[in-house]
DNA sequence: GTGAAAGCGCTAACAG
DNA sequence: CTGTTAGCGCTTTCAC
């Protein structure tokens, strides 16, 4: 074969297989979908010819004909301002988990990036018929808009906290419990000045903060306003916000960060000031990202059961697609004690 | 609207818009694709009605009719043995980068997970007409198979090292240069016993090892076989292999890890033995993943220019799809000195 | 400027 | 058991 052979070889189609097999297209179709109405012999020969041509049924045409759609949309938010590659590792392990679950169920996954401010675009994968529904990671302050989409008939599953009056399905950990466990762990270790890092406007983070407050209340410990630090999720901005906060040399003996990414950034910032973790300041993260165990020191954190998450989200979505009512699912949440606290 | 309103509202189609607008489907089609043959007035009214119905052209049907396909396949490898969520953050930032590039060019991205041993499946997204071509991250020892796919007519772009006699396009950094820069940096700092961590059977890693050797040769330093450690890419296995190696308390004053993930695992392992980085052992990683800067200590590493990578891979793919010959592209490669070395 | 009609690649009645 | 036929939702000649 010549090295320059880049002829636009037409892809084979069912008619080609039919011709070579000496049968009709209908027979090929049936043979390839293993219909019981076809003789073993015919099936064999059709399959063989299909193989030899590297023929695979055109999924687009099939979907069109059947009116079905075995593709799940997965939306990655971005902020126009930051236009940077997705950086939160938790987010990306979710993507992997959903990809697995989708594959297991014989579906495909269409990934699209959507400007967080143009949230209507989330629906476009569905409305243009490319996906049978959409999975979204994180609520981005947009509860109202998401509700509107769902009401409009877009099958929608969101990873995040359960809010009241939702028309879409939510899958998520028990964020309040997670916040509570993390904080209690720190309190039990004797910490009394525990900083909370995160953006409490996000439903998930807000719930974690509630857990933080609850744990304090339970042990009768005072909560200090100055220790609640508003930190965005995105890596670069987070680093700025945290460095800025630490530069004020706040008095604290522990940190509860609302994501592992934030915890890691904080630990690094503390290290730069010569403050040791966990000796001087104990730190608990959230998510248990793959790298948490490899961090230095290994991160004490709250697990999110990523594997399970993908399955639950996909199942929730397929349920909606099948016409059932969106149902929320809560995943188990627990603390993993490593060395950072 | 009732809370239980989950009627399977039929998605609107062009005929609905046409009826409401009092025109034919052909006119709607032309109006929505902004054909010059349609009067402004008609366009306005058609667009308005489409909006009000949340109507979007069915992309599947459109593709079928036009014989086009604006979807790029992106393949995530996995090993049946490990069936774990993707964990290398570098890999995942590549996904984000490709997603961006694809979106910018008006394409979509279909993500699928494929068993690394069933590499033929890589082609399926293309052969079933769902994608116009496929992007693959990493060569997985499968050079021959990839070549066969490309020869078979599958537009294929692979992130990795350039090998001789390729029928597919490769995009990648200059791995040998990267290995050279990393090693030279360590040698210049006075290190003489530099361990190399990675699986040199992979083309990319092999090239980095060559750079490592070249740097040694250049300064007339001896290369010690015992310092070349075979470590797999996947997080869990890597951790085992590295811990096992460090348990032998090897004499070394520096480590060149062939990925940041490996570097982080190694630093953590060293820390567990009370060995300080960079004081006792200097460490250089590879990739410059988002977290490298937040690690403790911040990682000295080789950049991979992820943003650029996505664009180059997509462009290379679209070139092939357009019928041109696959062309390889090499990205700039440089060392980022932080604190780990 | 707009409509009628054909057909993209496939599947599912309906016949035989 | 297999073939014929119609049509999924759309675009595009070709007419008017």
Coordinates of N, CA and C in Angstrom, one line a residue, chain B residues 182-197 212 216 219 221-224 226-229 245-246 249-257 266-267 270 273 275-284 300 339-341:
Chain B
X182 N 15.2 18.3 32.2 CA 14.9 17.9 33.5 C 16.2 17.3 34.2
X183 N 16.9 16.5 33.4 CA 18.1 15.8 34.0 C 19.2 16.8 34.1
X184 N 19.3 17.7 33.1 CA 20.4 18.7 33.2 C 20.2 19.6 34.4
X185 N 19.0 19.9 34.6 CA 18.7 20.8 35.8 C 19.2 20.1 37.1
X186 N 18.9 18.9 37.2 CA 19.3 18.1 38.4 C 20.8 18.0 38.5
X187 N 21.4 17.7 37.3 CA 22.9 17.6 37.3 C 23.6 18.9 37.7
X188 N 23.0 20.0 37.1 CA 23.6 21.3 37.4 C 23.5 21.6 38.9
X189 N 22.5 21.1 39.5 CA 22.3 21.4 41.0 C 23.2 20.4 41.8
X190 N 24.0 19.6 41.1 CA 25.0 18.8 41.8 C 24.6 17.4 42.0
X191 N 23.4 17.0 41.6 CA 22.9 15.6 41.8 C 23.8 14.7 40.9
X192 N 24.1 13.5 41.4 CA 24.8 12.6 40.6 C 24.2 11.2 40.6
X193 N 23.2 11.0 41.5 CA 22.5 9.7 41.5 C 21.0 10.0 41.3
X194 N 20.7 10.1 40.0 CA 19.3 10.5 39.7 C 18.5 9.3 39.3
X195 N 17.5 9.0 40.0 CA 16.6 7.9 39.7 C 15.7 8.3 38.6
X196 N 15.4 7.4 37.7 CA 14.4 7.6 36.6 C 13.2 6.8 36.9
X197 N 12.0 7.4 37.0 CA 10.8 6.6 37.3 C 9.9 6.7 36.1
X212 N 17.4 11.8 29.3 CA 18.1 11.6 30.6 C 19.5 11.1 30.4
X216 N 23.3 13.0 30.9 CA 24.4 12.3 31.6 C 25.7 12.3 30.7
X219 N 27.6 15.5 30.4 CA 28.5 16.0 31.5 C 29.4 14.9 31.9
X221 N 28.8 12.1 33.2 CA 28.4 11.5 34.4 C 28.0 10.0 34.1
X222 N 28.2 9.2 35.1 CA 27.8 7.8 34.9 C 26.3 7.6 35.1
X223 N 25.8 6.7 34.3 CA 24.4 6.3 34.5 C 24.3 5.0 35.2
X224 N 23.6 4.9 36.3 CA 23.5 3.7 37.0 C 22.2 2.9 36.7
X226 N 20.7 0.6 38.3 CA 19.9 0.4 39.4 C 18.9 1.6 39.7
X227 N 19.2 2.7 39.1 CA 18.4 3.9 39.3 C 17.3 4.0 38.3
X228 N 17.2 3.1 37.3 CA 16.1 3.2 36.3 C 15.0 2.3 36.8
X229 N 14.0 2.8 37.3 CA 12.9 2.1 37.9 C 11.7 2.0 37.0
X245 N 10.1 0.3 45.8 CA 11.5 0.7 45.5 C 12.1 1.5 46.6
X246 N 11.4 2.4 47.2 CA 11.9 3.3 48.2 C 12.2 2.4 49.5
X249 N 15.5 1.5 50.3 CA 16.4 2.6 50.8 C 17.6 2.8 49.8
X250 N 17.2 3.0 48.5 CA 18.2 3.2 47.5 C 19.0 4.5 47.8
X251 N 20.3 4.4 47.4 CA 21.1 5.6 47.5 C 20.8 6.5 46.3
X252 N 20.3 7.7 46.6 CA 20.0 8.6 45.5 C 19.9 10.0 46.0
X253 N 20.2 11.0 45.1 CA 20.1 12.4 45.5 C 19.2 13.2 44.7
X254 N 18.5 12.5 43.7 CA 17.5 13.2 42.9 C 16.6 12.1 42.2
X255 N 15.5 12.6 41.8 CA 14.5 11.8 41.1 C 14.0 12.5 39.9
X256 N 14.0 11.9 38.7 CA 13.3 12.5 37.6 C 12.1 11.5 37.3
X257 N 10.9 12.0 37.6 CA 9.7 11.2 37.4 C 9.1 11.5 36.1
X266 N 6.1 9.9 44.7 CA 7.5 9.7 45.2 C 7.8 10.6 46.3
X267 N 7.4 11.9 46.2 CA 7.7 12.9 47.3 C 7.0 12.5 48.5
X270 N 8.9 9.5 50.0 CA 10.1 10.0 50.7 C 9.8 10.6 52.0
X273 N 9.5 8.5 54.9 CA 10.7 8.0 55.4 C 11.5 9.1 56.1
X275 N 12.6 11.8 54.6 CA 13.5 12.3 53.6 C 12.9 13.6 53.1
X276 N 13.6 14.7 53.1 CA 13.1 16.0 52.7 C 13.3 16.3 51.3
X277 N 12.3 16.9 50.6 CA 12.5 17.4 49.3 C 12.3 18.9 49.3
X278 N 13.3 19.7 48.8 CA 14.4 19.2 47.9 C 15.7 19.0 48.7
X279 N 15.7 19.3 50.0 CA 17.0 19.3 50.7 C 17.8 18.0 50.6
X280 N 17.1 16.9 50.8 CA 17.8 15.6 50.8 C 17.8 15.0 49.3
X281 N 16.6 15.1 48.7 CA 16.5 14.5 47.4 C 15.7 15.6 46.6
X282 N 16.2 16.0 45.4 CA 15.5 16.9 44.5 C 14.7 16.1 43.6
X283 N 13.5 16.6 43.2 CA 12.6 15.9 42.4 C 12.1 16.8 41.2
X284 N 12.1 16.2 40.0 CA 11.6 16.9 38.9 C 10.5 16.0 38.3
X300 N 8.9 21.3 40.6 CA 9.7 21.7 39.4 C 9.4 20.6 38.3
X339 N 10.0 24.6 43.5 CA 10.8 24.4 44.6 C 11.3 22.9 44.9
X340 N 10.7 22.0 44.1 CA 11.1 20.6 44.4 C 12.5 20.2 43.9
X341 N 13.0 21.1 43.1 CA 14.4 20.8 42.6 C 15.0 22.1 42.2

